[in-house]
XYZ file of C-alpha atoms in Angstrom:
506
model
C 2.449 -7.640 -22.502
C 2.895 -11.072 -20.934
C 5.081 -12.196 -24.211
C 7.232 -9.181 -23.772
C 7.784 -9.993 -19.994
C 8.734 -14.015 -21.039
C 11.212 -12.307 -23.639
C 13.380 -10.392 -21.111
C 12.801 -13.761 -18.991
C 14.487 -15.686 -21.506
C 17.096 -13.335 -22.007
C 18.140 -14.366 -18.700
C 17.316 -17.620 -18.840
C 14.550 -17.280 -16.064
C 11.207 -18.971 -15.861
C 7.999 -16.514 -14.966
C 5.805 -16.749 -11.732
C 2.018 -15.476 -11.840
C -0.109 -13.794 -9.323
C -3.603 -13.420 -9.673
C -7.096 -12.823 -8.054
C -9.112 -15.661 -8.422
C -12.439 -16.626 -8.957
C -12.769 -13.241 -10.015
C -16.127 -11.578 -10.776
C -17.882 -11.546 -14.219
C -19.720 -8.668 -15.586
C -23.292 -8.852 -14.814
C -24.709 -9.258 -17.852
C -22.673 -12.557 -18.133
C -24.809 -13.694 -15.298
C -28.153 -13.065 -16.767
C -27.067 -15.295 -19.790
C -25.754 -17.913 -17.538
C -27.305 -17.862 -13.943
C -25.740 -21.389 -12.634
C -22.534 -19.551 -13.382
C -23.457 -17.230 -10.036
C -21.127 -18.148 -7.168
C -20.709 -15.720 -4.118
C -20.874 -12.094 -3.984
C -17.487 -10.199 -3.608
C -18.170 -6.963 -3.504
C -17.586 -4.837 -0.166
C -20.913 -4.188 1.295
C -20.318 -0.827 3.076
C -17.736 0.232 -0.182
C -19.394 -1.462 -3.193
C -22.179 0.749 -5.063
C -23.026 -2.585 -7.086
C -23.138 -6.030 -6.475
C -20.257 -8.172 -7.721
C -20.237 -12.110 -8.055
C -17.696 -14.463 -8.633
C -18.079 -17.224 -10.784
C -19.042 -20.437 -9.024
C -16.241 -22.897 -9.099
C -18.588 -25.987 -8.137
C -19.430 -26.043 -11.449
C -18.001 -28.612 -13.809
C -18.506 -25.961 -16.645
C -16.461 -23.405 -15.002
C -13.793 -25.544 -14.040
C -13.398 -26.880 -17.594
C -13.193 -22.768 -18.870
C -10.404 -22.623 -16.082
C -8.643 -25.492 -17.067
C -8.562 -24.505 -21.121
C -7.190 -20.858 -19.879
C -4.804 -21.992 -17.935
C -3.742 -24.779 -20.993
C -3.664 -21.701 -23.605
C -2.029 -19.289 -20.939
C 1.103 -22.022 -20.509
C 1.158 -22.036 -24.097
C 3.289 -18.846 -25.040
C 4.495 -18.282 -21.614
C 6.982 -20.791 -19.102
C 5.399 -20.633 -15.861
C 6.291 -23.074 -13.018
C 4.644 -21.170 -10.460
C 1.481 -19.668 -9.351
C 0.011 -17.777 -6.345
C -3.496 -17.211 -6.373
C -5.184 -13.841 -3.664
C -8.992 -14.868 -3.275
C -11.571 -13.510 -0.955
C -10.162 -9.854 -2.083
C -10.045 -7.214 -4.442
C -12.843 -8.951 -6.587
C -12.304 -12.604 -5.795
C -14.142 -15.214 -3.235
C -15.041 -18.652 -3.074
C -18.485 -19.642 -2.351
C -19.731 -20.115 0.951
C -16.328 -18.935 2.804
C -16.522 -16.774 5.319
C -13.698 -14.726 4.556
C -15.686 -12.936 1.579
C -16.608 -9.521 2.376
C -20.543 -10.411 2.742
C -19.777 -13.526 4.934
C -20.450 -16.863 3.914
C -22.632 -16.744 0.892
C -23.340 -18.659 -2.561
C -25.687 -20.841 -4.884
C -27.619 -23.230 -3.156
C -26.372 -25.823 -5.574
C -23.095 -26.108 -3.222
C -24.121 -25.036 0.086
C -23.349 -28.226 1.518
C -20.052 -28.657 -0.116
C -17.034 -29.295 1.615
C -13.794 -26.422 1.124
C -11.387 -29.428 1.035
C -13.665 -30.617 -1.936
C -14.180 -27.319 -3.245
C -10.243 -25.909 -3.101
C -9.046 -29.656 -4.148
C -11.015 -29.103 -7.416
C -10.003 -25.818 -8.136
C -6.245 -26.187 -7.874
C -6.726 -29.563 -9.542
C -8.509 -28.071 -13.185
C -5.771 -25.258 -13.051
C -3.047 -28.281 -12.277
C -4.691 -30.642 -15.188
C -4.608 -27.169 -18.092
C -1.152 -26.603 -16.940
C -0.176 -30.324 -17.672
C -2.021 -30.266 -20.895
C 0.119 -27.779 -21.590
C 3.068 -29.984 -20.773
C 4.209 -27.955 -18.124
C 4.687 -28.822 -14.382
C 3.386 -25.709 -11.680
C 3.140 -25.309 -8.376
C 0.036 -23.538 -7.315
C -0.990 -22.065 -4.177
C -4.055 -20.309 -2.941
C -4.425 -17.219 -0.109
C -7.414 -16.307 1.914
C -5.559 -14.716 4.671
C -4.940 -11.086 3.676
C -3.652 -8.252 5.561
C -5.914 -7.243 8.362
C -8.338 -9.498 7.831
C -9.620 -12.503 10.071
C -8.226 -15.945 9.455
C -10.465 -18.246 7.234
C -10.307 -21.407 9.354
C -11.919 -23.495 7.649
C -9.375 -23.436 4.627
C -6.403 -23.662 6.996
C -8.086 -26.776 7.672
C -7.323 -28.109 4.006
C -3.456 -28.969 3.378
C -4.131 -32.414 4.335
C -6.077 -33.601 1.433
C -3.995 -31.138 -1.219
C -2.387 -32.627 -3.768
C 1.367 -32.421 -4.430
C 2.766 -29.134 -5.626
C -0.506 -27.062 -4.307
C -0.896 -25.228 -1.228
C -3.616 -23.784 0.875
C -3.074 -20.527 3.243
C 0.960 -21.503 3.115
C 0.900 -25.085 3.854
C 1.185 -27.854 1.058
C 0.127 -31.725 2.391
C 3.361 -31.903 4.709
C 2.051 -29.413 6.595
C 5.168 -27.210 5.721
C 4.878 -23.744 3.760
C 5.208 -24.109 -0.103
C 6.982 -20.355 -0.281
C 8.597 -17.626 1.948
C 8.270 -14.316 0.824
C 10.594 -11.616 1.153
C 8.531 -8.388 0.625
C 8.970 -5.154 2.413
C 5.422 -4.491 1.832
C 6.388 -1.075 0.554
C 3.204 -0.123 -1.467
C 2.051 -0.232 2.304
C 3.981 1.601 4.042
C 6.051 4.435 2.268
C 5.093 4.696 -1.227
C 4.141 6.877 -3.381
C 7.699 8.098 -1.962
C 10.405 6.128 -4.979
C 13.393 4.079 -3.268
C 13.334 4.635 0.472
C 15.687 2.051 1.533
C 14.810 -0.284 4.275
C 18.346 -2.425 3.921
C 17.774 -4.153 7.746
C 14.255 -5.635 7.163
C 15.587 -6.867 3.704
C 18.810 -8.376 5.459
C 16.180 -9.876 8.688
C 13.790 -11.727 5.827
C 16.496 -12.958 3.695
C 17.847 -14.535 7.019
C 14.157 -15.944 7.755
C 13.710 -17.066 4.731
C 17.174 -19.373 4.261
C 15.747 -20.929 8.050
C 12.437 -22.010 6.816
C 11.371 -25.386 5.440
C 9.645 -23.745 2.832
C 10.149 -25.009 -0.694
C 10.574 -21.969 -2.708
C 11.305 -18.361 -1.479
C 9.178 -15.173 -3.120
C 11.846 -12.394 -3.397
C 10.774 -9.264 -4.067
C 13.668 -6.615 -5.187
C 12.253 -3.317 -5.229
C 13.862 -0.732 -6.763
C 16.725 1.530 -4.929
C 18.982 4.180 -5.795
C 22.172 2.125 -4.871
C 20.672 -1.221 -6.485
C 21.007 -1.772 -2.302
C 18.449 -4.769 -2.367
C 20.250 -6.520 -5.196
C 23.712 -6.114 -4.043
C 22.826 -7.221 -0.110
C 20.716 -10.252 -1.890
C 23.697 -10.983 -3.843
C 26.161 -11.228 -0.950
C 23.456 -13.492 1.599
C 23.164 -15.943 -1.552
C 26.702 -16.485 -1.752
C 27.610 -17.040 1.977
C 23.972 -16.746 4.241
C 24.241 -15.187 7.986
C 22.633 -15.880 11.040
C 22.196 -13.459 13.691
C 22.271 -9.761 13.962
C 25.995 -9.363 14.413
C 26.378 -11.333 11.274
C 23.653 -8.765 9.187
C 25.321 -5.879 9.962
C 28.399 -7.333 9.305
C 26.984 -8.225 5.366
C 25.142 -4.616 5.581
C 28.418 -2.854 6.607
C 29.890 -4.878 3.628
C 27.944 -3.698 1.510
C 28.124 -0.122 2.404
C 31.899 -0.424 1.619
C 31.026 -1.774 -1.593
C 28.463 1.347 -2.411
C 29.966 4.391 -0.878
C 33.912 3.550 0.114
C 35.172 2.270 3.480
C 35.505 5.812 5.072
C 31.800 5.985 4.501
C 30.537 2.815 5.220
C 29.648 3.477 8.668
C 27.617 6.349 7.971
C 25.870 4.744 5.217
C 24.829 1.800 7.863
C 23.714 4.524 10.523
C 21.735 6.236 7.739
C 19.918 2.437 7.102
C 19.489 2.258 10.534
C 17.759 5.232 10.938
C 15.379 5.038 8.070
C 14.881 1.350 9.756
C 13.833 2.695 12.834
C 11.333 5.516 11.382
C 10.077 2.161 9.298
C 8.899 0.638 12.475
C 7.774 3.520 13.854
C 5.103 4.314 10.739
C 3.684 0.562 11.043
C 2.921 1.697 14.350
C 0.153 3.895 13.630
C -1.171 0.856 11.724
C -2.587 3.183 9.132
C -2.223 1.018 6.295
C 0.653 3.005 4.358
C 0.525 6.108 2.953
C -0.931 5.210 -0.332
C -4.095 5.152 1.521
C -4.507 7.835 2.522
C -2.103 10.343 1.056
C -3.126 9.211 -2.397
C -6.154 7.384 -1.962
C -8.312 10.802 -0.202
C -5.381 13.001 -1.877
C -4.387 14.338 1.424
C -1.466 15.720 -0.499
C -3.102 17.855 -2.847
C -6.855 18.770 -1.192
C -7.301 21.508 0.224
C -7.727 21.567 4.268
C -10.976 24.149 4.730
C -13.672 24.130 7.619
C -16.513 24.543 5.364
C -15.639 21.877 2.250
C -19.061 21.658 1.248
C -18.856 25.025 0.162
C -15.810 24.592 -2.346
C -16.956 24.714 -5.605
C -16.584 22.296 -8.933
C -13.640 24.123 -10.140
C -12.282 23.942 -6.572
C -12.511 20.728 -5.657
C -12.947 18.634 -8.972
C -9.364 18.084 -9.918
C -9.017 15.909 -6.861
C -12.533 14.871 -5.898
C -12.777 12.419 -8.808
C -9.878 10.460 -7.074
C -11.288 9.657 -3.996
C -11.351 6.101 -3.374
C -14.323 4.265 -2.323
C -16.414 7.497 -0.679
C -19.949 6.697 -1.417
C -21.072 10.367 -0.821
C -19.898 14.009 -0.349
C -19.786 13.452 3.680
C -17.708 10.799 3.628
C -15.359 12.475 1.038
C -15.210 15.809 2.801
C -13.871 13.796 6.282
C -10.315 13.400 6.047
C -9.781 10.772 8.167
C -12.543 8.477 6.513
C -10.294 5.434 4.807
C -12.645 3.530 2.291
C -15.909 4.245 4.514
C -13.650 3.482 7.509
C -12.469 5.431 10.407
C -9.459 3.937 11.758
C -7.595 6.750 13.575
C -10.673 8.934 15.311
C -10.723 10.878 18.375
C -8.364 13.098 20.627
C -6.359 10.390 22.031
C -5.848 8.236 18.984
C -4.901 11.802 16.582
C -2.566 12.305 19.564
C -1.364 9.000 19.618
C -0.689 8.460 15.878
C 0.678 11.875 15.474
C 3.448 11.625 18.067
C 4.883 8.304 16.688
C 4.598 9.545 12.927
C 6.678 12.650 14.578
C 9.527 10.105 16.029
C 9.313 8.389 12.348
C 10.253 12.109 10.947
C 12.793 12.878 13.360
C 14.509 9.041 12.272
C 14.169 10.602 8.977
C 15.598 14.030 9.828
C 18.898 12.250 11.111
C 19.143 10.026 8.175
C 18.969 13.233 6.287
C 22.013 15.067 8.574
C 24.036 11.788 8.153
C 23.890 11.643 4.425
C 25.194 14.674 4.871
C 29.098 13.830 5.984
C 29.239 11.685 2.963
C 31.368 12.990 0.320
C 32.384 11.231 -2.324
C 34.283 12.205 -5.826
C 32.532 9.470 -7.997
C 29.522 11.770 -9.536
C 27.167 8.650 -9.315
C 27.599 7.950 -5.709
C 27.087 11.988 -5.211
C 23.992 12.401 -7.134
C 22.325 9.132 -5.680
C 23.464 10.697 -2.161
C 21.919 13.775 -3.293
C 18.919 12.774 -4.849
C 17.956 9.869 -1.679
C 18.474 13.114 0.567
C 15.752 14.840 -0.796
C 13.566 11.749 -0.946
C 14.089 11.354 2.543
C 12.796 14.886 3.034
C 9.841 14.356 1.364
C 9.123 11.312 2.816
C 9.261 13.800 6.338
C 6.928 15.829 4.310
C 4.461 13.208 3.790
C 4.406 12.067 7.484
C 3.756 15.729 8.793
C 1.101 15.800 5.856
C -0.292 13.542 7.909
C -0.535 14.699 11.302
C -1.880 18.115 9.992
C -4.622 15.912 8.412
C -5.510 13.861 11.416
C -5.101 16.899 13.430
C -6.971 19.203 11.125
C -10.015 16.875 10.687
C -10.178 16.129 15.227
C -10.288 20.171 15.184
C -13.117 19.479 12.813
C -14.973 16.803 14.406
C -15.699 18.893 17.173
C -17.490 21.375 15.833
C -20.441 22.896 17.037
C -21.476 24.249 13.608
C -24.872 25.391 14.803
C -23.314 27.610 16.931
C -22.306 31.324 16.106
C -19.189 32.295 17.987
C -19.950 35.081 20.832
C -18.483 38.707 19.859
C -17.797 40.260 23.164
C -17.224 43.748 23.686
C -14.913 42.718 26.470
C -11.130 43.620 25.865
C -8.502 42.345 25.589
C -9.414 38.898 24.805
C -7.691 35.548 23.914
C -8.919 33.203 21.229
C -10.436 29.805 21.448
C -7.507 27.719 21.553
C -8.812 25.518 19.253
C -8.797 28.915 16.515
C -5.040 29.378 17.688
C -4.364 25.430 16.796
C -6.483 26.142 13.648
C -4.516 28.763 12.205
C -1.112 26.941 13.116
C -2.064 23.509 11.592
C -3.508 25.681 8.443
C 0.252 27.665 8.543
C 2.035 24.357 8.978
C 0.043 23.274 5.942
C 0.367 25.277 3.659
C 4.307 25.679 4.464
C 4.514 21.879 3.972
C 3.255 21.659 0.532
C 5.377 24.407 -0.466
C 8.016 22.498 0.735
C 7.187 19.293 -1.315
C 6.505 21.305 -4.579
C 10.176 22.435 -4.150
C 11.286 19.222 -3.658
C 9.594 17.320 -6.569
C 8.933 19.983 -9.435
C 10.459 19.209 -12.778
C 11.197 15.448 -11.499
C 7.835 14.282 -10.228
C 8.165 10.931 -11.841
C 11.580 10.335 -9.886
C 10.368 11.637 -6.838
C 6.800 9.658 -6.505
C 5.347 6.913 -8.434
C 2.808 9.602 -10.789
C 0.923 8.523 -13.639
C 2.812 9.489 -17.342
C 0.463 11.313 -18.598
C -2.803 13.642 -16.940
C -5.368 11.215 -18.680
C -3.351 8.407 -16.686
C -4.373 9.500 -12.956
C -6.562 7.497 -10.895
C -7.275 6.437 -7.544
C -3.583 4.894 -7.111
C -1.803 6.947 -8.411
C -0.998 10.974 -9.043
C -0.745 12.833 -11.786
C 1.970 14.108 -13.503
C 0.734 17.564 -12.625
C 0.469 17.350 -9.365
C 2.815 20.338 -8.383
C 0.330 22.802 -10.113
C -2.796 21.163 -8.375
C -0.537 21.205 -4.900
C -0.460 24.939 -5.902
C -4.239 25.010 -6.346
C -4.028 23.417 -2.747
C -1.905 26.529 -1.257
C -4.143 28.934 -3.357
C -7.693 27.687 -2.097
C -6.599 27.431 1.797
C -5.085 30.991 1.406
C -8.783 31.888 0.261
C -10.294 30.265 3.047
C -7.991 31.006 5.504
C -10.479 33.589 7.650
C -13.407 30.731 7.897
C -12.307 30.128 11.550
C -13.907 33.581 12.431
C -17.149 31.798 11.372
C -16.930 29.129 14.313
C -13.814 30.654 16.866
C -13.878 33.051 19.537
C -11.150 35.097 17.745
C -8.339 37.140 19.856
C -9.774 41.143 20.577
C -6.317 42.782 21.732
């Protein structure tokens, strides 16, 4: 695969950048051969249903593996730079205490220092790359997302080397790289090519004004090419200030849809934009976690979910990430054995700003409307963003019913048979009334998304290709007929409230 990559690299006459997760963990059995290979546990206590350990990179042996991989890797591919993710997703360095289990390790380098220990690390990977005859910058991150700050490696960029880098700053004290990344996997995928033209325009800006030495630019992928062509036009003559952007976005609107359309084009941007800022608000870590992580989407939304059976709940049960048993997987609003949104206040909270995100949406959608516009390709990528816009609206009132749905939930007296009084009339509890609506609201939702994405799942969402591909990450190709099975099983369920609610006698 990595050949293949160089190859269209080449074709270009482009040189390849690596990211990777390192020390990452061995296998245990690897361990059990070679126990002074044992460096610090990685594994996420309250997640993890094993224990994980990274290789220890004190040791002179495991350096020396790291430093013939990295000469072989150079070898068929031209790489001149390198950013290394530790402390995460599988990796950590001894005795740090960013690693998930705190500051653990072999005692055989307890008392090591991380200026020794990160110095030696980049230094084997800088020595393989050189005996490959190839010069690389290398860099190494412990501070990820949410997480707290590792001090103690911030600490390190005086003693680096040259052309290595520590948490962003290389031995000047200045930042090796700026990186121009949306962050999209966090925020609105699995939804394909939502177009968030301002932020793109504000980095690129931020990242011509830093002293860094190289800038990361991510380009993802848009139904105009919008990232490319606004990338094209800062290279060629940067702008400072927001009068400036809008003037290069506006230009660029002209470019894409015609001048009488250009406006409404930059309105539309600005709209999605604001409904951008409005979903990191919630701070739920993008949709991917939990639309497609706990398959919001496609689960069914019952009262009594420990009472589905296999053939009800199997096609998306299996895809649950990290719930350790069926209590956690039944809660909908627990996030890798986490609870970030819980409670009245925070549901209420969350929901109303994912609400003003939709309503951004919804006038992005009405705008994209008065564009008209004879060239077929402009009309169907008009067309075709339109509806992802939609389902993008679908996927943030997805999630209110969920957080909504799950608060109606948590409060719960299960032990408790409702009271059937002979009075009449009656009202309902109005927590059965807000049952039935969220339930209606539901199911009237999905059926709205199936419309939207059947027969073009794959250009709609980021889905697996094929059934046997679905995991965790990502949906499968099938997901219409198990967003069916959704509709089908709530439908079946739909008079459980009667089991718990005072229902309306009238």
């Amino acid at each position: 695969m990595l050949t293949k990559r160089m190859e269209i690299l080449k074709k270009y006459q482009l040189k390849a950048a690596l990211t990777l997760c390192e020390p990452f963990y061995l296998p245990e059995a690897f361990y059990r051969d070679h126990p002074h290979w044992r460096g610090p546990r990685c594994d996420h206590p309250r997640r993890a249903r094993n224990t994980y350990y990274s290789p220890c990179i004190d040791q002179p042996r495991v350096l020396d593996v790291y430093k013939k991989t990295m000469a072989q890797l150079l070898s068929f591919i031209d790489v001149d730079y390198m950013t290394i993710y530790t402390n995460d997703s599988g990796g950590g360095l001894c005795w740090s205490k960013g690693l998930y289990n705190g500051a653990n390790g072999p005692s055989f380098c307890k008392d090591r220092s991380p200026a020794d220990r990160i110095t030696g690390f980049l230094g084997a990977l800088r020595q393989g790359a050189l005996m490959a005859g190839k010069e690389l910058d290398i860099e190494i991150h412990s501070n990820i997302g949410y997480k707290e700050p590792e001090h103690a490696l911030d600490n390190v960029w005086p003693k680096l080397a040259d052309h290595t880098a520590v948490n962003g700053r290389t031995n000047k004290g200045t930042p090796m790289t700026y990186r121009v990344n949306l962050n999209y996997e966090n925020t609105f995928s699995p939804v394909k090519n939502i177009p968030l033209a301002f932020e793109f325009a504000q980095q690129l800006e931020n990242a011509y004004k830093s002293d860094s030495e190289h800038i990361h630019l991510l380009l993802p992928s848009s139904d105009f090419d919008a990232y490319f062509h606004i990338a094209k036009r800062f290279i060629k003559k940067p702008v400072f200030g927001l009068y400036d952007r809008v003037v290069l976005l506006r230009d660029v609107a002209t470019e894409l849809v015609g001048m009488p359309y250009a406006d409404t084009l930059l309105s539309v941007w600005q709209s999605i934009d604001r409904a951008w800022w409005h979903f990191i608000d919630t701070h739920i870590e993008g949709l991917n976690i939990c639309s497609v992580n706990q398959r919001w989407i496609n689960r069914p939304f019952v009262l009594f979910p420990h009472e589905l059976t296999e053939e009800e709940r199997g096609y998306y049960r299996a895809f649950q990430f990290q719930a350790n048993d069926e209590k956690q997987a039944n809660d909908l609003l627990n996030f890798q054995c986490t609870s970030f949104i819980r409670g009245y206040y925070a549901v209420w909270i969350a929901s109303s700003i994912l609400e003003r995100a939709g309503n951004c949406i919804k006038s992005a959608v009405c705008e994209l409307d008065a564009i008209k516009n004879d060239d077929q390709s402009i009309s169907k990528s008009i067309c075709i963003l339109k509806d992802r816009l939609k389902l993008l609206r679908c996927f943030f009132k997805n999630a209110v019913h969920a957080m909504k749905f799950q608060d109606i939930v948590d409060n719960i007296d299960y032990s408790e048979e409702p009271e059937i009084s002979p009075r009449w009339p009656i009202d309902a509890q109005p927590e059965f009334l807000e049952y039935q609506a969220i339930t209606r609201a539901e199911i009237d939702n999905t059926q709205e998304m199936i419309e939207l994405i059947q027969g073009r799942e794959s250009k709609m969402l980021f889905v697996a290709p094929t059934k046997e591909g679905e995991d965790i990450f990502v949906f499968s190709p099938e997901l219409v007929s198990q967003m069916k099975k959704k509709i089908d099983i709530m439908l079946n369920h739909e008079l459980d409230g009667k089991r718990v609610f005072v229902t309306n006698n009238k």
